[in-house]
C-alpha positions as MATLAB code, in Angstrom:
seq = 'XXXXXXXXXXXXXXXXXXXXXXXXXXXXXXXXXXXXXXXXXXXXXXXXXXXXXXXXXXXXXXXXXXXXXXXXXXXXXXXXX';
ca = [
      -0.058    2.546   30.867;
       3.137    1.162   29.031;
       6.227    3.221   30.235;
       8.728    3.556   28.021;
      10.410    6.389   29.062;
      13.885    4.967   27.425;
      11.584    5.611   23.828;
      10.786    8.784   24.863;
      14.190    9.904   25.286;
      15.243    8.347   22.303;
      13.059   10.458   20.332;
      13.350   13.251   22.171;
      17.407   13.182   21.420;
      16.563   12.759   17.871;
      13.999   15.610   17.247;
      16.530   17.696   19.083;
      18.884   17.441   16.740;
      16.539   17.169   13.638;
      15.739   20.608   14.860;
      19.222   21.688   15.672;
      20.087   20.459   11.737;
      17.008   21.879   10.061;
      17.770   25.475   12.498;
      21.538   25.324   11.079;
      20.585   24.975    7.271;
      19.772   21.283    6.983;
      17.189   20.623    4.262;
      15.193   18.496    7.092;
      11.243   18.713    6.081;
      10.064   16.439    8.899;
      11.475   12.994   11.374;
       9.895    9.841   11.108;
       9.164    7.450   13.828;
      10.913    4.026   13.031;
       7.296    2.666   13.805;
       3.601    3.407   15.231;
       3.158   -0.626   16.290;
       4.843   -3.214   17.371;
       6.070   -4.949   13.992;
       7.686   -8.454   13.436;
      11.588   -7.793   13.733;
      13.698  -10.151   10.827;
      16.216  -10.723   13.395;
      14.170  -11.256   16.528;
      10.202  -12.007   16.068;
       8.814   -9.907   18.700;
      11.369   -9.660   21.491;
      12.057   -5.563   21.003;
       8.841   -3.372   20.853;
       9.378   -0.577   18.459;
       5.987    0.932   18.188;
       4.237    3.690   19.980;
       1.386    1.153   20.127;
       1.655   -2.222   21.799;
       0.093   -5.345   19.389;
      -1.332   -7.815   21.883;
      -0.457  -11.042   19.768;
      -3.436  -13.260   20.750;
      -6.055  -10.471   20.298;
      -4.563   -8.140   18.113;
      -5.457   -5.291   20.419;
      -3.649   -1.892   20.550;
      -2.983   -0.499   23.866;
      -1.009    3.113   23.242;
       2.356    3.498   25.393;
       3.331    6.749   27.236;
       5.506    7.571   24.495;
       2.480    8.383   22.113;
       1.241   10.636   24.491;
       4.470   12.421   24.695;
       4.402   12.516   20.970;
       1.217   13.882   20.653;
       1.837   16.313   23.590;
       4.464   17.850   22.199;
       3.084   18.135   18.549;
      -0.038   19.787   20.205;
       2.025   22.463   22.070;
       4.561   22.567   19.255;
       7.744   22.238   21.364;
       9.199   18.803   22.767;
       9.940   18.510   26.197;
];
């Protein structure tokens, strides 16, 4: 398992306040995730990992990071926690 627990809270911040927004008359109709994989960065190749899948570069395997379980925890219950 990948932690990235600093992702999680990231998005968790975020969705707060999307809801918080959307809840205070916001015309918010959804929040989108910056990126599912790991994607080539113009400023710095591979050196930050953005996606809630990790690209192995030499096999081009997927291995899922905590954070997409979060993710699809809390869409599955509805709530984030």
């Amino acid at each position: 398992m990948i932690e990235d627990d600093y992702r999680i809270n990231f998005i968790k911040r975020h969705l707060y306040y999307t809801i918080k927004a959307k809840e205070e008359g916001c015309h918010c109709h959804g929040y989108l995730i910056w990126s599912f994989i790991d994607h080539l960065s113009a400023i710095n190749a591979f050196k930050n990992r953005y996606g809630l899948l990790e690209l192995d570069l030499s096999t081009y395997k997927r291995k899922p990071k905590k954070s997409l379980f979060w993710l699809k925890d809390c869409i599955e219950k509805g709530i984030v926690e």
